[in-house]
PDB file of C-alpha atoms in Angstrom:
ATOM      1  CA  MET A   1      14.842  25.414   3.006  1.00 41.00           C
ATOM      2  CA  SER A   2      13.212  23.749   0.036  1.00 49.00           C
ATOM      3  CA  SER A   3      14.785  23.740  -3.388  1.00 49.00           C
ATOM      4  CA  PRO A   4      12.980  25.097  -6.455  1.00 51.00           C
ATOM      5  CA  LEU A   5      10.793  22.603  -8.265  1.00 47.00           C
ATOM      6  CA  PRO A   6      10.969  21.831 -11.980  1.00 46.00           C
ATOM      7  CA  ALA A   7       8.366  23.604 -14.119  1.00 45.00           C
ATOM      8  CA  GLN A   8       6.509  20.344 -14.867  1.00 45.00           C
ATOM      9  CA  VAL A   9       5.854  19.836 -11.133  1.00 50.00           C
ATOM     10  CA  ARG A  10       4.384  23.288 -10.481  1.00 48.00           C
ATOM     11  CA  GLY A  11       0.596  23.093 -10.866  1.00 51.00           C
ATOM     12  CA  SER A  12       0.585  19.284 -10.908  1.00 74.00           C
ATOM     13  CA  LYS A  13      -1.062  16.902  -8.450  1.00 82.00           C
ATOM     14  CA  LEU A  14       2.373  16.319  -6.949  1.00 88.00           C
ATOM     15  CA  ALA A  15       2.806  20.072  -6.445  1.00 88.00           C
ATOM     16  CA  ARG A  16      -0.504  20.146  -4.561  1.00 86.00           C
ATOM     17  CA  PHE A  17       0.746  17.284  -2.381  1.00 89.00           C
ATOM     18  CA  ASN A  18       4.024  19.121  -1.781  1.00 92.00           C
ATOM     19  CA  ALA A  19       2.057  22.213  -0.686  1.00 91.00           C
ATOM     20  CA  LEU A  20      -0.250  20.448   1.785  1.00 91.00           C
ATOM     21  CA  PRO A  21       0.114  21.145   5.492  1.00 94.00           C
ATOM     22  CA  ALA A  22       2.094  18.334   7.141  1.00 95.00           C
ATOM     23  CA  GLU A  23      -0.978  16.885   8.878  1.00 95.00           C
ATOM     24  CA  ALA A  24      -2.971  16.694   5.641  1.00 92.00           C
ATOM     25  CA  ALA A  25      -0.061  15.108   3.780  1.00 93.00           C
ATOM     26  CA  GLU A  26       0.378  12.511   6.519  1.00 95.00           C
ATOM     27  CA  ARG A  27      -3.355  11.786   6.505  1.00 92.00           C
ATOM     28  CA  ALA A  28      -3.255  11.139   2.743  1.00 90.00           C
ATOM     29  CA  LEU A  29      -0.140   8.988   3.097  1.00 94.00           C
ATOM     30  CA  LEU A  30      -1.722   6.856   5.827  1.00 94.00           C
ATOM     31  CA  HIS A  31      -4.082   5.564   3.145  1.00 91.00           C
ATOM     32  CA  CYS A  32      -1.048   4.187   1.334  1.00 94.00           C
ATOM     33  CA  CYS A  33       0.668   2.649   4.368  1.00 96.00           C
ATOM     34  CA  GLY A  34      -0.830   2.525   7.848  1.00 96.00           C
ATOM     35  CA  SER A  35       2.356   3.375   9.739  1.00 97.00           C
ATOM     36  CA  HIS A  36       2.292   6.861  11.244  1.00 98.00           C
ATOM     37  CA  ARG A  37       6.106   6.928  11.305  1.00 98.00           C
ATOM     38  CA  TRP A  38       6.223   6.033   7.584  1.00 98.00           C
ATOM     39  CA  ALA A  39       3.685   8.744   6.730  1.00 98.00           C
ATOM     40  CA  HIS A  40       5.548  11.312   8.820  1.00 98.00           C
ATOM     41  CA  ARG A  41       8.895  10.506   7.173  1.00 98.00           C
ATOM     42  CA  VAL A  42       7.506  10.638   3.636  1.00 98.00           C
ATOM     43  CA  ALA A  43       5.662  13.896   4.327  1.00 97.00           C
ATOM     44  CA  ALA A  44       8.716  15.436   6.013  1.00 98.00           C
ATOM     45  CA  HIS A  45      10.914  14.992   2.933  1.00 97.00           C
ATOM     46  CA  ARG A  46       8.721  17.133   0.671  1.00 96.00           C
ATOM     47  CA  PRO A  47       8.890  18.738  -1.801  1.00 96.00           C
ATOM     48  CA  TYR A  48       9.293  15.953  -4.326  1.00 95.00           C
ATOM     49  CA  PRO A  49      10.362  16.954  -7.829  1.00 95.00           C
ATOM     50  CA  ASP A  50       8.667  13.949  -9.433  1.00 94.00           C
ATOM     51  CA  LEU A  51       6.882  10.669  -8.744  1.00 95.00           C
ATOM     52  CA  ALA A  52      10.147   8.710  -8.868  1.00 96.00           C
ATOM     53  CA  ALA A  53      11.534  10.790  -5.990  1.00 97.00           C
ATOM     54  CA  LEU A  54       8.344  10.288  -3.975  1.00 97.00           C
ATOM     55  CA  LEU A  55       8.470   6.523  -4.565  1.00 98.00           C
ATOM     56  CA  ALA A  56      12.161   6.401  -3.613  1.00 98.00           C
ATOM     57  CA  ALA A  57      11.412   8.211  -0.349  1.00 98.00           C
ATOM     58  CA  ALA A  58       8.505   5.843   0.313  1.00 98.00           C
ATOM     59  CA  ASP A  59      10.801   2.870  -0.260  1.00 98.00           C
ATOM     60  CA  GLU A  60      13.418   4.271   2.098  1.00 98.00           C
ATOM     61  CA  ALA A  61      10.808   4.900   4.795  1.00 98.00           C
ATOM     62  CA  SER A  62       9.468   1.365   4.292  1.00 98.00           C
ATOM     63  CA  TYR A  63      12.905  -0.196   4.691  1.00 97.00           C
ATOM     64  CA  ASP A  64      13.367   1.732   7.938  1.00 96.00           C
ATOM     65  CA  LEU A  65      10.139   0.573   9.609  1.00 97.00           C
ATOM     66  CA  ALA A  66      10.731  -0.653  13.144  1.00 97.00           C
ATOM     67  CA  PRO A  67       8.888  -3.833  14.189  1.00 97.00           C
ATOM     68  CA  ALA A  68       6.211  -1.773  15.982  1.00 98.00           C
ATOM     69  CA  ASP A  69       5.713   0.383  12.867  1.00 98.00           C
ATOM     70  CA  LEU A  70       5.295  -2.711  10.710  1.00 98.00           C
ATOM     71  CA  THR A  71       2.796  -4.142  13.190  1.00 97.00           C
ATOM     72  CA  GLU A  72       0.860  -0.857  13.092  1.00 97.00           C
ATOM     73  CA  ALA A  73       0.790  -0.854   9.280  1.00 97.00           C
ATOM     74  CA  LEU A  74      -0.193  -4.520   8.989  1.00 97.00           C
ATOM     75  CA  ALA A  75      -3.004  -4.032  11.518  1.00 95.00           C
ATOM     76  CA  VAL A  76      -4.947  -1.776   9.132  1.00 94.00           C
ATOM     77  CA  GLU A  77      -4.529  -3.953   6.050  1.00 94.00           C
ATOM     78  CA  CYS A  78      -7.471  -6.056   4.892  1.00 89.00           C
ATOM     79  CA  SER A  79      -7.604  -9.478   3.347  1.00 85.00           C
ATOM     80  CA  THR A  80      -7.910  -9.575  -0.431  1.00 79.00           C
ATOM     81  CA  GLU A  81     -11.452 -10.354  -1.498  1.00 79.00           C
ATOM     82  CA  LEU A  82     -12.884 -11.853  -4.659  1.00 77.00           C
ATOM     83  CA  HIS A  83     -15.279 -10.025  -6.930  1.00 76.00           C
ATOM     84  CA  GLU A  84     -18.979 -10.671  -6.273  1.00 77.00           C
ATOM     85  CA  GLY A  85     -19.398 -12.893  -9.329  1.00 77.00           C
ATOM     86  CA  ALA A  86     -16.758 -15.393  -8.213  1.00 77.00           C
ATOM     87  CA  PRO A  87     -18.022 -18.892  -7.426  1.00 83.00           C
ATOM     88  CA  TYR A  88     -19.190 -19.502  -3.870  1.00 88.00           C
ATOM     89  CA  ALA A  89     -16.606 -22.282  -3.450  1.00 88.00           C
ATOM     90  CA  ALA A  90     -13.832 -19.834  -4.342  1.00 85.00           C
ATOM     91  CA  HIS A  91     -15.076 -17.382  -1.698  1.00 86.00           C
ATOM     92  CA  LEU A  92     -15.133 -20.167   0.899  1.00 91.00           C
ATOM     93  CA  ALA A  93     -11.640 -21.359  -0.007  1.00 91.00           C
ATOM     94  CA  LEU A  94     -10.219 -17.852   0.138  1.00 92.00           C
ATOM     95  CA  ASP A  95     -11.975 -17.028   3.421  1.00 93.00           C
ATOM     96  CA  ALA A  96     -10.649 -20.244   4.992  1.00 96.00           C
ATOM     97  CA  ALA A  97      -7.123 -19.590   3.732  1.00 96.00           C
ATOM     98  CA  HIS A  98      -7.173 -16.013   5.053  1.00 96.00           C
ATOM     99  CA  ALA A  99      -8.471 -17.173   8.440  1.00 96.00           C
ATOM    100  CA  GLU A 100      -5.726 -19.785   8.744  1.00 98.00           C
ATOM    101  CA  TYR A 101      -3.057 -17.266   7.745  1.00 98.00           C
ATOM    102  CA  GLU A 102      -4.335 -14.662  10.222  1.00 97.00           C
ATOM    103  CA  ARG A 103      -4.485 -17.281  12.973  1.00 98.00           C
ATOM    104  CA  LYS A 104      -0.857 -18.244  12.383  1.00 98.00           C
ATOM    105  CA  PHE A 105       0.690 -14.823  11.767  1.00 98.00           C
ATOM    106  CA  GLY A 106      -1.692 -12.420  13.543  1.00 96.00           C
ATOM    107  CA  HIS A 107      -2.354 -10.083  10.626  1.00 96.00           C
ATOM    108  CA  ALA A 108      -4.032 -10.009   7.242  1.00 95.00           C
ATOM    109  CA  PHE A 109      -2.256 -11.635   4.318  1.00 96.00           C
ATOM    110  CA  VAL A 110      -0.742  -8.870   2.203  1.00 96.00           C
ATOM    111  CA  ILE A 111       0.256  -9.256  -1.401  1.00 95.00           C
ATOM    112  CA  CYS A 112       0.718  -6.655  -4.090  1.00 94.00           C
ATOM    113  CA  LEU A 113      -1.273  -7.688  -7.148  1.00 91.00           C
ATOM    114  CA  ALA A 114      -0.456  -4.561  -9.132  1.00 90.00           C
ATOM    115  CA  GLY A 115       0.362  -5.311 -12.732  1.00 90.00           C
ATOM    116  CA  HIS A 116      -1.486  -8.635 -12.788  1.00 90.00           C
ATOM    117  CA  PRO A 117      -4.838  -9.188 -14.524  1.00 89.00           C
ATOM    118  CA  ALA A 118      -7.813  -9.364 -12.139  1.00 83.00           C
ATOM    119  CA  GLU A 119      -8.686 -12.876 -13.307  1.00 83.00           C
ATOM    120  CA  GLU A 120      -5.320 -14.098 -11.939  1.00 87.00           C
ATOM    121  CA  HIS A 121      -5.790 -12.570  -8.479  1.00 85.00           C
ATOM    122  CA  PRO A 122      -7.678 -15.450  -6.792  1.00 86.00           C
ATOM    123  CA  ASP A 123      -5.103 -18.034  -7.855  1.00 88.00           C
ATOM    124  CA  MET A 124      -2.224 -15.737  -6.928  1.00 91.00           C
ATOM    125  CA  VAL A 125      -3.654 -15.053  -3.479  1.00 92.00           C
ATOM    126  CA  LEU A 126      -4.434 -18.694  -2.725  1.00 93.00           C
ATOM    127  CA  ALA A 127      -1.041 -19.864  -4.009  1.00 95.00           C
ATOM    128  CA  GLY A 128       0.673 -17.098  -2.050  1.00 96.00           C
ATOM    129  CA  ILE A 129      -1.079 -18.021   1.176  1.00 97.00           C
ATOM    130  CA  ARG A 130      -0.284 -21.715   0.707  1.00 96.00           C
ATOM    131  CA  ARG A 131       3.379 -20.993  -0.027  1.00 98.00           C
ATOM    132  CA  ARG A 132       3.803 -18.491   2.785  1.00 98.00           C
ATOM    133  CA  MET A 133       2.058 -20.625   5.433  1.00 98.00           C
ATOM    134  CA  ALA A 134       5.228 -22.747   5.471  1.00 98.00           C
ATOM    135  CA  HIS A 135       7.328 -19.779   6.607  1.00 98.00           C
ATOM    136  CA  GLU A 136       8.548 -19.111  10.093  1.00 98.00           C
ATOM    137  CA  GLU A 137       7.179 -15.933  11.669  1.00 97.00           C
ATOM    138  CA  ASP A 138      10.340 -13.846  11.112  1.00 97.00           C
ATOM    139  CA  GLU A 139      10.606 -14.823   7.453  1.00 98.00           C
ATOM    140  CA  GLU A 140       6.924 -14.059   6.878  1.00 98.00           C
ATOM    141  CA  ARG A 141       7.187 -10.647   8.553  1.00 98.00           C
ATOM    142  CA  SER A 142      10.042  -9.814   6.198  1.00 98.00           C
ATOM    143  CA  ILE A 143       8.012 -10.887   3.161  1.00 98.00           C
ATOM    144  CA  SER A 144       4.935  -9.040   4.448  1.00 98.00           C
ATOM    145  CA  ALA A 145       7.041  -5.899   4.915  1.00 98.00           C
ATOM    146  CA  ASP A 146       8.205  -6.093   1.299  1.00 98.00           C
ATOM    147  CA  GLU A 147       4.664  -6.688   0.017  1.00 97.00           C
ATOM    148  CA  LEU A 148       3.478  -3.739   2.115  1.00 97.00           C
ATOM    149  CA  ARG A 149       6.228  -1.589   0.571  1.00 98.00           C
ATOM    150  CA  ARG A 150       5.103  -2.627  -2.912  1.00 97.00           C
ATOM    151  CA  LEU A 151       1.461  -1.898  -2.010  1.00 95.00           C
ATOM    152  CA  ALA A 152       2.420   1.556  -0.740  1.00 97.00           C
ATOM    153  CA  ARG A 153       4.236   2.267  -4.030  1.00 97.00           C
ATOM    154  CA  ALA A 154       1.217   1.143  -6.037  1.00 94.00           C
ATOM    155  CA  ARG A 155      -1.159   3.204  -3.900  1.00 93.00           C
ATOM    156  CA  LEU A 156       1.057   6.292  -4.196  1.00 94.00           C
ATOM    157  CA  SER A 157       1.148   5.839  -7.971  1.00 91.00           C
ATOM    158  CA  VAL A 158      -2.652   5.694  -8.073  1.00 87.00           C
ATOM    159  CA  LEU A 159      -2.941   8.714  -5.806  1.00 84.00           C
ATOM    160  CA  ALA A 160      -0.520  10.710  -7.957  1.00 82.00           C
ATOM    161  CA  ARG A 161      -2.580   9.984 -11.098  1.00 78.00           C
ATOM    162  CA  MET A 162      -5.980  10.839  -9.638  1.00 73.00           C
ATOM    163  CA  PRO A 163      -7.747  13.944 -10.921  1.00 53.00           C
ATOM    164  CA  GLU A 164      -8.438  15.102  -7.349  1.00 61.00           C
ATOM    165  CA  SER A 165      -5.683  16.539  -5.265  1.00 48.00           C
ATOM    166  CA  PHE A 166      -4.086  14.445  -2.538  1.00 57.00           C
ATOM    167  CA  ASP A 167      -5.969  16.315   0.185  1.00 53.00           C
ATOM    168  CA  ALA A 168      -9.371  15.559  -1.380  1.00 55.00           C
ATOM    169  CA  VAL A 169      -8.877  11.781  -1.354  1.00 53.00           C
ATOM    170  CA  ARG A 170     -10.524  10.238   1.663  1.00 52.00           C
ATOM    171  CA  PRO A 171     -11.153   6.538   1.126  1.00 49.00           C
ATOM    172  CA  GLU A 172     -12.451   4.804   4.219  1.00 49.00           C
ATOM    173  CA  SER A 173      -9.479   2.459   4.386  1.00 50.00           C
ATOM    174  CA  PRO A 174      -6.478   1.255   2.450  1.00 52.00           C
ATOM    175  CA  CYS A 175      -8.647  -1.733   1.542  1.00 56.00           C
ATOM    176  CA  SER A 176     -10.654   0.272  -0.970  1.00 49.00           C
ATOM    177  CA  PRO A 177     -10.516  -1.232  -4.482  1.00 44.00           C
ATOM    178  CA  LEU A 178      -9.118   2.117  -5.642  1.00 45.00           C
ATOM    179  CA  TRP A 179      -5.823   1.387  -3.950  1.00 47.00           C
ATOM    180  CA  ASP A 180      -5.163  -2.084  -5.191  1.00 48.00           C
ATOM    181  CA  SER A 181      -5.932  -1.586  -8.852  1.00 41.00           C
ATOM    182  CA  PRO A 182      -4.303  -4.343 -10.876  1.00 36.00           C
ATOM    183  CA  SER A 183      -3.306  -1.864 -13.559  1.00 32.00           C
ATOM    184  CA  VAL A 184      -0.710  -0.073 -11.455  1.00 32.00           C
ATOM    185  CA  PRO A 185       2.827  -1.096 -12.443  1.00 30.00           C
ATOM    186  CA  VAL A 186       5.189  -1.674  -9.530  1.00 31.00           C
TER     187      VAL A 186
END
């Protein structure tokens, strides 16, 4: 049985999320993290009284991902891309770095850039790939899992602030620029 929600939640975007059928809530959550188990767990713990409670549940579900769940989530992530106006050499360098990372670790390089200015993203991604290429596979999976958790938090924060309800949001993939807005504090 669900507990009563505070007045500020009723009528809010979070209240609409809380009221969604389980399948619709899970579908929306899969755009934040590509693990079906994660989405199911977060959806199952509704209703959430506030964003902090939702983010705490998302964190808990992230920490509990089994190796297969993490593999599933990482499989739908996309490599970070540069804006169209970036120099051609920067695009080449980033593409080469991503390819080398994916060859070594078998999944896209994930990094949460939330809270950092867009002009810092290319350097942060390249430096992150260089630094993390030295890791052993187990260490890198652990770091990737934490970055994925941070990305899911950022994406949930964006989703909770959107004027549309959770069920109306249907980006084609978690790689949409909407999700990885640098202005989202994590």
